[in-house]
Short mmCIF file of N, CA and C in Angstrom, two decimals:
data_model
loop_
_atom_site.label_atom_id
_atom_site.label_comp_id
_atom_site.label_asym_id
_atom_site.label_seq_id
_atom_site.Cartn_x
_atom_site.Cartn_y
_atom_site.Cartn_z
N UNK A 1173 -18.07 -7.18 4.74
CA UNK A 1173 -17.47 -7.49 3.46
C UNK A 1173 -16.05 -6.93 3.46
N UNK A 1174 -15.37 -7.66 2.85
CA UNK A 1174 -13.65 -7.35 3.28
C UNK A 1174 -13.51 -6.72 1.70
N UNK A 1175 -13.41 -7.49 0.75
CA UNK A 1175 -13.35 -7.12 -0.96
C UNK A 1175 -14.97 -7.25 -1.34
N UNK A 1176 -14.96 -6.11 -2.53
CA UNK A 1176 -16.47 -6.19 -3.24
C UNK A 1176 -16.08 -5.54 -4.42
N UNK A 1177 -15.14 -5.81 -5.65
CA UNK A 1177 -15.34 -5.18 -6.41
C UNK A 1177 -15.69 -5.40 -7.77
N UNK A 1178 -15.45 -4.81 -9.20
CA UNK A 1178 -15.81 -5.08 -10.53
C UNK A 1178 -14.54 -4.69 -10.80
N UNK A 1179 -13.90 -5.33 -11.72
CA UNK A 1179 -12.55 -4.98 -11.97
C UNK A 1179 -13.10 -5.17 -14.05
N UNK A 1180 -12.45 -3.94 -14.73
CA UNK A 1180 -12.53 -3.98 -16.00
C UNK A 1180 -11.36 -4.10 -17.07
N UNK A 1181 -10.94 -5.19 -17.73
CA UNK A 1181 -10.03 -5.03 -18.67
C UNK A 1181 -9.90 -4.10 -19.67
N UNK A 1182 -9.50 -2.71 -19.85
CA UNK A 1182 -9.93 -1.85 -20.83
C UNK A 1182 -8.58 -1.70 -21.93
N UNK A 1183 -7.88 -1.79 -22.26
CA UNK A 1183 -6.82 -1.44 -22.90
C UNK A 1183 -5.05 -2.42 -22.58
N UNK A 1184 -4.81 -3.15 -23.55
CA UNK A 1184 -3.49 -4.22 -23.22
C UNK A 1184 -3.38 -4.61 -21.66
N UNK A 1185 -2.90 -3.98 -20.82
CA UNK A 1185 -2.87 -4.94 -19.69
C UNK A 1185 -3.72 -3.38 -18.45
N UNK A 1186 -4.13 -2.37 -19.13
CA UNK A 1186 -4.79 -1.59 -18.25
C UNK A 1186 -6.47 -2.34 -17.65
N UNK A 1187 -6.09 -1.78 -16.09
CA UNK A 1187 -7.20 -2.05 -15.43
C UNK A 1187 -7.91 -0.76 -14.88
N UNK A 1188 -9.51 -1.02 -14.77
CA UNK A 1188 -10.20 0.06 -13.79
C UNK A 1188 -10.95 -0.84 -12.56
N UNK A 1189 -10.67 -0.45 -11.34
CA UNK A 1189 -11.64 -1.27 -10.23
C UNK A 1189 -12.25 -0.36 -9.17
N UNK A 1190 -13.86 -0.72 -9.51
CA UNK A 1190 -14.27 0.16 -8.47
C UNK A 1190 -14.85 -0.88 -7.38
N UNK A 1191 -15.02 -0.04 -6.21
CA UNK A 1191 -15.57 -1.31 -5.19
C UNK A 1191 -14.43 -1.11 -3.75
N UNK A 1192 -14.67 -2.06 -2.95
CA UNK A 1192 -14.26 -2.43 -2.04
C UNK A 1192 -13.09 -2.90 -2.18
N UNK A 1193 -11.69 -2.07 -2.05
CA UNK A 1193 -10.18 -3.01 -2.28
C UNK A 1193 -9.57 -2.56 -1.74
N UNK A 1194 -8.15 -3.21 -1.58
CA UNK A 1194 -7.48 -3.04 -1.26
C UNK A 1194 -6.69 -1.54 -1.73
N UNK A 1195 -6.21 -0.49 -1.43
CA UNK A 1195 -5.77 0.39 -1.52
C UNK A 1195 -4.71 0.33 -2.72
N UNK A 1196 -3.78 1.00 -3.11
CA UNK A 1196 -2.62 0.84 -3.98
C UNK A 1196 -1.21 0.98 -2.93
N UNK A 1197 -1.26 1.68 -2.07
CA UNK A 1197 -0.16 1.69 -1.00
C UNK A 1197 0.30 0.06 -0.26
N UNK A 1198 -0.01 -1.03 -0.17
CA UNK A 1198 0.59 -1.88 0.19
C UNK A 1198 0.67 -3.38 -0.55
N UNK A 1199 -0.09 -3.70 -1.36
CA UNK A 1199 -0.69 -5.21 -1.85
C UNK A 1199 0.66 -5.24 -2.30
N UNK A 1200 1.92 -4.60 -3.21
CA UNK A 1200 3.36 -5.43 -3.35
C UNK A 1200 4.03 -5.62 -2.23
N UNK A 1201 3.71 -4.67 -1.44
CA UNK A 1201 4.90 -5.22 -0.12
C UNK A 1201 4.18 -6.52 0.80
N UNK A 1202 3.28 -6.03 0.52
CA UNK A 1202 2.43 -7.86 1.46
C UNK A 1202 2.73 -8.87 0.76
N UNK A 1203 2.72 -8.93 -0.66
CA UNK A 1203 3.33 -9.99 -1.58
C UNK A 1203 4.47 -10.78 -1.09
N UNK A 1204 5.66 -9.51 -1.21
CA UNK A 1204 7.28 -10.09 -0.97
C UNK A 1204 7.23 -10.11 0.49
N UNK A 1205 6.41 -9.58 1.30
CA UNK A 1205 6.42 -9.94 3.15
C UNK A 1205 6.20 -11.07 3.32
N UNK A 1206 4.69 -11.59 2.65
CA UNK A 1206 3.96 -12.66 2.83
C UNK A 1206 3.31 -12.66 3.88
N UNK A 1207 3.88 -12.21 4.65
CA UNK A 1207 3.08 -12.89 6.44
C UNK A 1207 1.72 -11.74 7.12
N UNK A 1208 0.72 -11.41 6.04
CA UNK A 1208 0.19 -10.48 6.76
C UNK A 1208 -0.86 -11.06 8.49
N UNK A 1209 -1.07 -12.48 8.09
CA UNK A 1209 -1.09 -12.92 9.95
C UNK A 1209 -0.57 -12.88 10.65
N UNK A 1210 0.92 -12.66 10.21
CA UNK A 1210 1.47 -12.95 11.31
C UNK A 1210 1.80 -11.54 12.04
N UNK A 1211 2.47 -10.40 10.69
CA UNK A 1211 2.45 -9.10 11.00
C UNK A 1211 2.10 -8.19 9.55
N UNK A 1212 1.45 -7.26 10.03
CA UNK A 1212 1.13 -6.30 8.59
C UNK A 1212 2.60 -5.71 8.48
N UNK A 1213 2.32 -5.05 7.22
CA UNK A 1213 3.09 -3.47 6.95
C UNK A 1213 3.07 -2.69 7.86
N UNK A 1214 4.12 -1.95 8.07
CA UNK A 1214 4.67 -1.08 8.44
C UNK A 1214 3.15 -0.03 9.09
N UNK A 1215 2.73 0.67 7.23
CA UNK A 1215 1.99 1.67 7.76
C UNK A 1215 0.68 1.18 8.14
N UNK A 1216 0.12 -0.16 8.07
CA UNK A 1216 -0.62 -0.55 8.37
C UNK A 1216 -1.14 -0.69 9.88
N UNK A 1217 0.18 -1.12 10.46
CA UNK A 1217 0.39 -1.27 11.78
C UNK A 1217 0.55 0.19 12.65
N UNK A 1218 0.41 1.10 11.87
CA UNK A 1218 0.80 2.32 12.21
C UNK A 1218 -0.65 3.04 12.35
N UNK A 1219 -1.44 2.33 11.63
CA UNK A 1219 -2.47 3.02 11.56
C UNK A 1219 -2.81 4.09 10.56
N UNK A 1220 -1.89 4.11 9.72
CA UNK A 1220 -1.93 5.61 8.91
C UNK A 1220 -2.57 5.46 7.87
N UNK A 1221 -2.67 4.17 6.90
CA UNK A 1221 -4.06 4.23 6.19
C UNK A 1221 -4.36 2.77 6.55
N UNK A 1222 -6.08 2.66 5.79
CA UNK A 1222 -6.24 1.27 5.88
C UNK A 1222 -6.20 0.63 4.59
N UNK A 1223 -5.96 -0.32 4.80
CA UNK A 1223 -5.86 -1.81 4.13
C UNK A 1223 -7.04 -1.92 3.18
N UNK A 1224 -8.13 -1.62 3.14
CA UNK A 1224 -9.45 -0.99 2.37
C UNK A 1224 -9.38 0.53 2.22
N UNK A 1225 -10.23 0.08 1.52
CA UNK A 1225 -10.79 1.55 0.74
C UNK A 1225 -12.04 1.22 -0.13
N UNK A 1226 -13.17 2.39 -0.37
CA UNK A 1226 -14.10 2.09 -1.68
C UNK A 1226 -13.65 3.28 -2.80
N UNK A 1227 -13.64 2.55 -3.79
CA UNK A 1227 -13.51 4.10 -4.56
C UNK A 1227 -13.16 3.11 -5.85
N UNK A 1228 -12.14 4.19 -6.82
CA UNK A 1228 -11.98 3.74 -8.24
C UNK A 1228 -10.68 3.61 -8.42
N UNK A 1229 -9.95 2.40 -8.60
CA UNK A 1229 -8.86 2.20 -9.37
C UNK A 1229 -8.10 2.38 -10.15
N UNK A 1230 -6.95 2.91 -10.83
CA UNK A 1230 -6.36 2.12 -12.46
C UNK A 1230 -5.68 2.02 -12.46
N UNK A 1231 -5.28 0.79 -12.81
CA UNK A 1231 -3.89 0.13 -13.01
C UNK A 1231 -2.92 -0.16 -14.26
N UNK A 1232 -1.85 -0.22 -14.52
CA UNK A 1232 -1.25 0.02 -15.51
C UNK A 1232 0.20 -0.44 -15.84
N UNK A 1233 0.21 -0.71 -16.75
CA UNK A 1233 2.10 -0.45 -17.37
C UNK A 1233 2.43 1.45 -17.84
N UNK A 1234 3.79 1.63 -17.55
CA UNK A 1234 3.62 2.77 -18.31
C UNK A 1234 4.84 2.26 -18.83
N UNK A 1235 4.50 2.53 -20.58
CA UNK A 1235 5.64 2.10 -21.49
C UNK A 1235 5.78 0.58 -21.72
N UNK A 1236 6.70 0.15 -20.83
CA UNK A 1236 6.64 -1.19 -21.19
C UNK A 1236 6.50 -2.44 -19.66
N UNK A 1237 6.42 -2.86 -20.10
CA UNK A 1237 5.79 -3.45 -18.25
C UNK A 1237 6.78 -3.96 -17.51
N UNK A 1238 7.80 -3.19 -17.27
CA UNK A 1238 8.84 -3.43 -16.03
C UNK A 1238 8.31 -2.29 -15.15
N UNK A 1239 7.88 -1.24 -15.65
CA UNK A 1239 7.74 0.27 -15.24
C UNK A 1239 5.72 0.62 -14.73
N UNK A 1240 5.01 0.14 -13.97
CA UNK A 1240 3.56 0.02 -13.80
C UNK A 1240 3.05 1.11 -12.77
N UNK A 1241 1.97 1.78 -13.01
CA UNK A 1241 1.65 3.02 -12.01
C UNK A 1241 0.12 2.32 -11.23
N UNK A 1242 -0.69 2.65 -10.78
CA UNK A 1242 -1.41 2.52 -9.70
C UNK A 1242 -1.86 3.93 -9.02
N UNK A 1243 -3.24 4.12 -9.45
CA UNK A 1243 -3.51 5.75 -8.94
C UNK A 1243 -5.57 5.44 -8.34
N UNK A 1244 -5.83 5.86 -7.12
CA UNK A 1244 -7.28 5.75 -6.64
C UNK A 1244 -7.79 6.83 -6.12
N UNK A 1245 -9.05 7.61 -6.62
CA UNK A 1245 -9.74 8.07 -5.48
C UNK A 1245 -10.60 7.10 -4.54
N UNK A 1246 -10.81 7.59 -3.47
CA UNK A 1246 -11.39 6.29 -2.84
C UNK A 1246 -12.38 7.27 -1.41
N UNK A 1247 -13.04 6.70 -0.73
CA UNK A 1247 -13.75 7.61 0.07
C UNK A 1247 -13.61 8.33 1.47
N UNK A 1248 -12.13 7.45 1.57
CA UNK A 1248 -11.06 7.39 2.65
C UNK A 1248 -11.77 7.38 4.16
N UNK A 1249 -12.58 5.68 3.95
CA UNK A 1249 -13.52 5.71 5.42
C UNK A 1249 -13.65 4.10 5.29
N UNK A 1250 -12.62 3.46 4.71
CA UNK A 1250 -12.13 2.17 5.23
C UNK A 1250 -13.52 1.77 4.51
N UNK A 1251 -14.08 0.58 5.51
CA UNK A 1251 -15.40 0.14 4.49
C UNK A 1251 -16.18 0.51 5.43
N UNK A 1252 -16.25 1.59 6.47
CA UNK A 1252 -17.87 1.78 6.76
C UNK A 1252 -18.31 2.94 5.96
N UNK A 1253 -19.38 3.13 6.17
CA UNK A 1253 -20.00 4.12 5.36
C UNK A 1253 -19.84 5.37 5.04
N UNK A 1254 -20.12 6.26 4.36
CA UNK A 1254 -19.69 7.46 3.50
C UNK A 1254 -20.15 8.49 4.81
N UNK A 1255 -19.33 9.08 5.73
CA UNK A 1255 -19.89 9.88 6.85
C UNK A 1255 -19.20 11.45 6.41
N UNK A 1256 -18.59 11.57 5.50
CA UNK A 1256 -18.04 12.81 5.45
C UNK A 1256 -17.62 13.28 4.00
N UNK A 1257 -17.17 14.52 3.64
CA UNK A 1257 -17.02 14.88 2.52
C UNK A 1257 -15.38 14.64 1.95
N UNK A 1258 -14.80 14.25 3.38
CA UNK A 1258 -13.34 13.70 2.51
C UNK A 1258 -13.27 12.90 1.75
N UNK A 1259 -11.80 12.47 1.02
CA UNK A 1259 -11.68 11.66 -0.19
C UNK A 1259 -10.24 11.61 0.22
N UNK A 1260 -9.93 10.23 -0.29
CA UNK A 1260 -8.45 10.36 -0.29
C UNK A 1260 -7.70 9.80 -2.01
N UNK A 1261 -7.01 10.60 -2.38
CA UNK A 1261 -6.15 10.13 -3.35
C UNK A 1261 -5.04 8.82 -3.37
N UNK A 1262 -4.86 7.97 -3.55
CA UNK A 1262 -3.42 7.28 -3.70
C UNK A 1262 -2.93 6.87 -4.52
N UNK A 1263 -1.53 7.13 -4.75
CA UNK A 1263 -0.41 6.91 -6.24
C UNK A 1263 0.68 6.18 -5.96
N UNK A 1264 0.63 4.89 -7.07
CA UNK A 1264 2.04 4.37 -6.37
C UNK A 1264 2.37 4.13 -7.95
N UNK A 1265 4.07 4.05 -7.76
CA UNK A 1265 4.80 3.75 -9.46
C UNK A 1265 5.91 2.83 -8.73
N UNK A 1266 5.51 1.19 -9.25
CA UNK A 1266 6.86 0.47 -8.96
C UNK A 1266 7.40 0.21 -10.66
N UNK A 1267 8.55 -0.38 -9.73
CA UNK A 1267 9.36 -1.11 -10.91
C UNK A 1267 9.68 -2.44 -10.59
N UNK A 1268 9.93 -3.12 -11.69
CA UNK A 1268 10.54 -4.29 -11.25
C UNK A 1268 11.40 -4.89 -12.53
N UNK A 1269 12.79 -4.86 -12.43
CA UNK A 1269 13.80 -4.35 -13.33
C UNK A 1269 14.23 -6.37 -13.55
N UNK A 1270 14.15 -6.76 -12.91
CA UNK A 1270 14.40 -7.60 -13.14
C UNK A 1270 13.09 -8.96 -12.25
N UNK A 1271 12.52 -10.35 -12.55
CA UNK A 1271 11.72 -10.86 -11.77
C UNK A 1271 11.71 -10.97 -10.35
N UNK A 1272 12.69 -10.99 -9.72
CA UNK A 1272 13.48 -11.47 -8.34
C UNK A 1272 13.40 -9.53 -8.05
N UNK A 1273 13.60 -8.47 -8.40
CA UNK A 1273 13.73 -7.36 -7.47
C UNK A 1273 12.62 -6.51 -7.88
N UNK A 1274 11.99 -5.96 -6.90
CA UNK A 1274 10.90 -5.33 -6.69
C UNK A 1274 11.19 -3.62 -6.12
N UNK A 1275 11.54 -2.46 -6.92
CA UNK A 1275 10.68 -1.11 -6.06
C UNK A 1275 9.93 -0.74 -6.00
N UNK A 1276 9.36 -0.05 -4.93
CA UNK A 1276 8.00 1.08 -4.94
C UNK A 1276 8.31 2.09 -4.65
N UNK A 1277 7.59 3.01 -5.09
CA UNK A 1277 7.45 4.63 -4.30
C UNK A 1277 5.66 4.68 -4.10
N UNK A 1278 5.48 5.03 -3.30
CA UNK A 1278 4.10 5.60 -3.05
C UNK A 1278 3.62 7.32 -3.28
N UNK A 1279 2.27 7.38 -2.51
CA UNK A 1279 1.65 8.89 -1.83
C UNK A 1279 0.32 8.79 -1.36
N UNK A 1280 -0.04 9.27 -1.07
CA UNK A 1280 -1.76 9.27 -0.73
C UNK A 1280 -1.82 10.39 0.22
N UNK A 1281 -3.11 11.21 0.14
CA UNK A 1281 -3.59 12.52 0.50
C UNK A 1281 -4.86 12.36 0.83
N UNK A 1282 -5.14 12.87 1.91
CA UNK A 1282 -6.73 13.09 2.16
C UNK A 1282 -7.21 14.55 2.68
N UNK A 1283 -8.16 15.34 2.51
CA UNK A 1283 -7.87 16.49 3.38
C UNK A 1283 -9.42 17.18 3.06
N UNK A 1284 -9.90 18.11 4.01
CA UNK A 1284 -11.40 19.24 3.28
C UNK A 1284 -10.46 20.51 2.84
N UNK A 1285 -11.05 21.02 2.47
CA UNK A 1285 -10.42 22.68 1.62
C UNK A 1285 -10.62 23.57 2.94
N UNK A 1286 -10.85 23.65 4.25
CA UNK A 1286 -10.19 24.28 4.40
C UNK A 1286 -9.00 24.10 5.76
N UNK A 1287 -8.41 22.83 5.50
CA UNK A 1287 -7.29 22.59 6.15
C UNK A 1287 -7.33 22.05 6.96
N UNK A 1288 -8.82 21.62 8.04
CA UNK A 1288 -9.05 21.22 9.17
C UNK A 1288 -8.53 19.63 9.62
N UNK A 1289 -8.54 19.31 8.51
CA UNK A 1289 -8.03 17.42 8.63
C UNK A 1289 -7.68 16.98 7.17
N UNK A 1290 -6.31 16.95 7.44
CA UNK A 1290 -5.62 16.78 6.28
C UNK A 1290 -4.36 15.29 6.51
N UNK A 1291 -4.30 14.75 5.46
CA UNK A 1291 -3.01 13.53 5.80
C UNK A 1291 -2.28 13.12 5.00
N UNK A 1292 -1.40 13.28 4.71
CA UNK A 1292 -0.56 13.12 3.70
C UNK A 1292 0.89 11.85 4.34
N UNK A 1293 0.79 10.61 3.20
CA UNK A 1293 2.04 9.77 3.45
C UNK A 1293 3.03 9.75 2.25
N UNK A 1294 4.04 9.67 2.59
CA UNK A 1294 5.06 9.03 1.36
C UNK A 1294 5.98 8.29 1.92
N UNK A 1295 5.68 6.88 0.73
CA UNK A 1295 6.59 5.46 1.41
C UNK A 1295 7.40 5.01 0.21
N UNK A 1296 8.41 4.48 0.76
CA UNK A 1296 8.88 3.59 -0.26
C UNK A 1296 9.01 2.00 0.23
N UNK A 1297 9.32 0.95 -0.82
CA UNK A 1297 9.59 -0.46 -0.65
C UNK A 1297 10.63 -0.69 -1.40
N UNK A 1298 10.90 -1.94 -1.24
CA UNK A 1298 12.22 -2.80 -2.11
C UNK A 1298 12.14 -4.39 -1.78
N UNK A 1299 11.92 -4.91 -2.15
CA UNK A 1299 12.36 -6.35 -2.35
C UNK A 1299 13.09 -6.76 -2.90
N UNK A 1300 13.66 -8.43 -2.64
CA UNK A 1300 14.81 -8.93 -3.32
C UNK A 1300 13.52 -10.51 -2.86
N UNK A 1301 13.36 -11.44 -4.32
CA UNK A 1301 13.04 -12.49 -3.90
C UNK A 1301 13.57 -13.76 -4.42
N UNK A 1302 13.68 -14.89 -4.18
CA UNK A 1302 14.56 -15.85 -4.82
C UNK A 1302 13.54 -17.27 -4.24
N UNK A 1303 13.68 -18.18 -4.43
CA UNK A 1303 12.83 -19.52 -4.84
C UNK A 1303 12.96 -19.88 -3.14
N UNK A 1304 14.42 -19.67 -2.36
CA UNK A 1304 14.33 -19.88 -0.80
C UNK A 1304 14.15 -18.67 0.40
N UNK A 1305 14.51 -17.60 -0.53
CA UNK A 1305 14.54 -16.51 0.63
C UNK A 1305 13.76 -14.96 0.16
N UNK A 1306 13.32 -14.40 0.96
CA UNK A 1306 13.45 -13.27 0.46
C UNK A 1306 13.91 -12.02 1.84
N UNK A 1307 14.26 -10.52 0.98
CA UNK A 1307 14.93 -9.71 2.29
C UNK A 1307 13.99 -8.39 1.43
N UNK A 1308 13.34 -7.29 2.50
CA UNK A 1308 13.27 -6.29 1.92
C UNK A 1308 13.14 -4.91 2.97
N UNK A 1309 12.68 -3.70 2.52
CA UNK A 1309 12.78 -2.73 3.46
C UNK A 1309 11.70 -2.11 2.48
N UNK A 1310 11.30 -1.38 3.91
CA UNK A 1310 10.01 0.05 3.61
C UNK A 1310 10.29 0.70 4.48
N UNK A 1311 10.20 2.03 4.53
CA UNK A 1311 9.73 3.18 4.83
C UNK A 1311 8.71 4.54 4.39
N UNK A 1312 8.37 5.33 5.62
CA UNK A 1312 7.47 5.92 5.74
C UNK A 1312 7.39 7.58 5.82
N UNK A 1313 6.54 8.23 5.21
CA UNK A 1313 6.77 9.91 6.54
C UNK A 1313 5.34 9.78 6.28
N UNK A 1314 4.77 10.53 7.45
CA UNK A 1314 3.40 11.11 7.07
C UNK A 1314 3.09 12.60 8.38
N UNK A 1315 2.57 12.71 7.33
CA UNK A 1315 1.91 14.26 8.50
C UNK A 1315 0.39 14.02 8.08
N UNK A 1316 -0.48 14.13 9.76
CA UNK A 1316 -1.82 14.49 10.66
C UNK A 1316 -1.83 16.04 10.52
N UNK A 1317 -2.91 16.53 10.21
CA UNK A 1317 -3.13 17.84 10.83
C UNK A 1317 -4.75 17.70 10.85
N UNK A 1318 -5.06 17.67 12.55
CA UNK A 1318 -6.04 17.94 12.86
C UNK A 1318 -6.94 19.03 13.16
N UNK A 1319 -6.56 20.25 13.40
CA UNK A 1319 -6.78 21.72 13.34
C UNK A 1319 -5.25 22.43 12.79
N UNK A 1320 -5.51 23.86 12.28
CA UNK A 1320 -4.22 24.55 11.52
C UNK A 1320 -3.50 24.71 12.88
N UNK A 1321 -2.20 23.81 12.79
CA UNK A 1321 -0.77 24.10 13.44
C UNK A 1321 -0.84 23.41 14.22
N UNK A 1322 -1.91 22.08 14.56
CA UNK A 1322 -1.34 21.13 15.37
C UNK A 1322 -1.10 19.54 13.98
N UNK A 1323 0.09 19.57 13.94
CA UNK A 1323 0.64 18.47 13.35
C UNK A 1323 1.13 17.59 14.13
N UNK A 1324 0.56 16.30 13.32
CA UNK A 1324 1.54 15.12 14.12
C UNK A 1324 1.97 14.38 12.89
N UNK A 1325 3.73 14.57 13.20
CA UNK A 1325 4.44 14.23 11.73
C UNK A 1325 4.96 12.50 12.23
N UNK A 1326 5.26 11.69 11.53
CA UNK A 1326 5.79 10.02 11.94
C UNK A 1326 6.22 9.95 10.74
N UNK A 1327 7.58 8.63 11.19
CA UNK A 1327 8.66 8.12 10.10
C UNK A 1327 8.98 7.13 10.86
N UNK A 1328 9.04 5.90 9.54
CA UNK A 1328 9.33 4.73 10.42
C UNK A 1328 9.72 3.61 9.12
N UNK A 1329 10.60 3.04 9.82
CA UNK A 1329 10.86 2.31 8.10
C UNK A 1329 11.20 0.62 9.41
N UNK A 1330 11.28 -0.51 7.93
CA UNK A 1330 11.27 -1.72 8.36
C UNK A 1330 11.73 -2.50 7.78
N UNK A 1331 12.66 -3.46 8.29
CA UNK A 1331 13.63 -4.58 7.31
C UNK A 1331 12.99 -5.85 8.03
N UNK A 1332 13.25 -6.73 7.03
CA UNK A 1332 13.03 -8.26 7.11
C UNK A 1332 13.63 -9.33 6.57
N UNK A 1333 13.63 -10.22 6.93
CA UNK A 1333 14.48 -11.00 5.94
C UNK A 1333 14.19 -12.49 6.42
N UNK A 1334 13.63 -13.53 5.35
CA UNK A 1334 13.17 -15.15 5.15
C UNK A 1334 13.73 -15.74 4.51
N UNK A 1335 13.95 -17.06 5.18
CA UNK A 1335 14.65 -17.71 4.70
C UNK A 1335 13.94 -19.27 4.93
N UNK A 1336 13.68 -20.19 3.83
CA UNK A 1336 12.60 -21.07 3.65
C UNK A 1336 14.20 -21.98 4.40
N UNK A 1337 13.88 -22.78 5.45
CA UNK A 1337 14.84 -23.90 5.88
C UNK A 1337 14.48 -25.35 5.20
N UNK A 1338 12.82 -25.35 5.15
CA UNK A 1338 12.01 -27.00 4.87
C UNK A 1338 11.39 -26.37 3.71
N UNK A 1339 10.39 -27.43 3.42
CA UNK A 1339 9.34 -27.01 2.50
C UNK A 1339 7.90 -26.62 3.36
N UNK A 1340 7.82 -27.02 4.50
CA UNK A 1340 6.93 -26.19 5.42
C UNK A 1340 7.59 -25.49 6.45
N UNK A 1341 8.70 -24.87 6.91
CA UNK A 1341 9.50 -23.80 7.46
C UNK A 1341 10.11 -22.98 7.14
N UNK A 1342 9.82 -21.71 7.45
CA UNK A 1342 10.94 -20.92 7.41
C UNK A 1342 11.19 -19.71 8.63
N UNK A 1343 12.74 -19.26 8.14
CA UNK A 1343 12.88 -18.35 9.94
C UNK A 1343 12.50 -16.89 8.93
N UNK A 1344 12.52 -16.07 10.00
CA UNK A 1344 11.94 -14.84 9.93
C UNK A 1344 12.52 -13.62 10.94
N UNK A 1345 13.39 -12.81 10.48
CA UNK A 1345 14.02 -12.32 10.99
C UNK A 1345 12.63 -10.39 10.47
N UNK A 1346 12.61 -9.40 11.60
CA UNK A 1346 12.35 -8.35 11.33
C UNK A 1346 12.54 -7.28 12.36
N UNK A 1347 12.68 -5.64 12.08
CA UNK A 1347 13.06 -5.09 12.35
C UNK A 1347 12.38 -3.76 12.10
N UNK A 1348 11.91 -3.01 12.70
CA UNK A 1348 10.57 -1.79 12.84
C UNK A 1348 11.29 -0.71 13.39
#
């Protein structure tokens, strides 16, 4: 099962979803990418979280809906089964100031109390989209710590840029 969830309308445009989903760290940048066959995200491809998760959702405007947050615990074991006592957190707050431009900031944390496997990312995005093209960038940091004082820290950011030529073509320029 790829998605499995219950999603609840509770309050003007607030959501709660528990179940099998997609994480809060990437579903806008796959949006303005589009091409997740052809290539994922950044941190996807990186391996640093997955693309699933089970856990609980909520989604939101804060204030007025240019400004929307996105916050999950989740069980941080992709969709196989519950093998351990970790959990991972993830928080993302975009904006989108105008229809055509898109930011994000992210986070997400996973770790046991006492330090042994811990992971922490922070990303950002940006889009620009228009009816023929779109161009955007992400980047990444994250720190591994698999026992205290062996870290493995990564940063990696990525530009792209489409441009529709036909109504079934377009070129695709990217950069990792």
């Amino acid at each position: 099962v790829k998605d499995l969830s219950l999603t609840w309308a509770y309050a003007d445009e607030h959501r709660a979803t528990v179940g099998i989903t997609p994480p809060p760290a990437y579903s806008l940048a796959e949006n303005v990418w589009g091409y997740r066959s052809f290539a994922t995200t950044l941190p996807i491809r990186r391996d640093i979280v997955s693309s699933r998760d089970f856990g609980l959702r909520l989604d939101g405007p804060v204030g007025t809906s240019t400004v929307r947050y996105a916050v999950m615990l989740a069980n941080n074991g992709t969709v196989q089964p519950e093998t351990d006592v970790q959990k991972r957190v993830y928080g993302r707050l975009h904006v989108r100031p105008t229809s055509r431009l898109l930011l994000v900031a992210g986070a997400d944390h996973s770790g046991d109390s006492d330090a042994r496997d811990r992971s922490t990312r922070l990303s950002v995005f940006g889009g620009y989209s228009t009816g023929r093209a779109r161009i955007g960038g992400e980047g990444y940091w994250s720190r591994l710590t698999r026992t205290p004082g062996a870290d493995r820290t990564g940063i990696g950011g990525s530009v792209f840029a489409i441009l529709q030529v036909a109504p079934a073509w377009e070129i695709v320029a990217r950069i990792d």
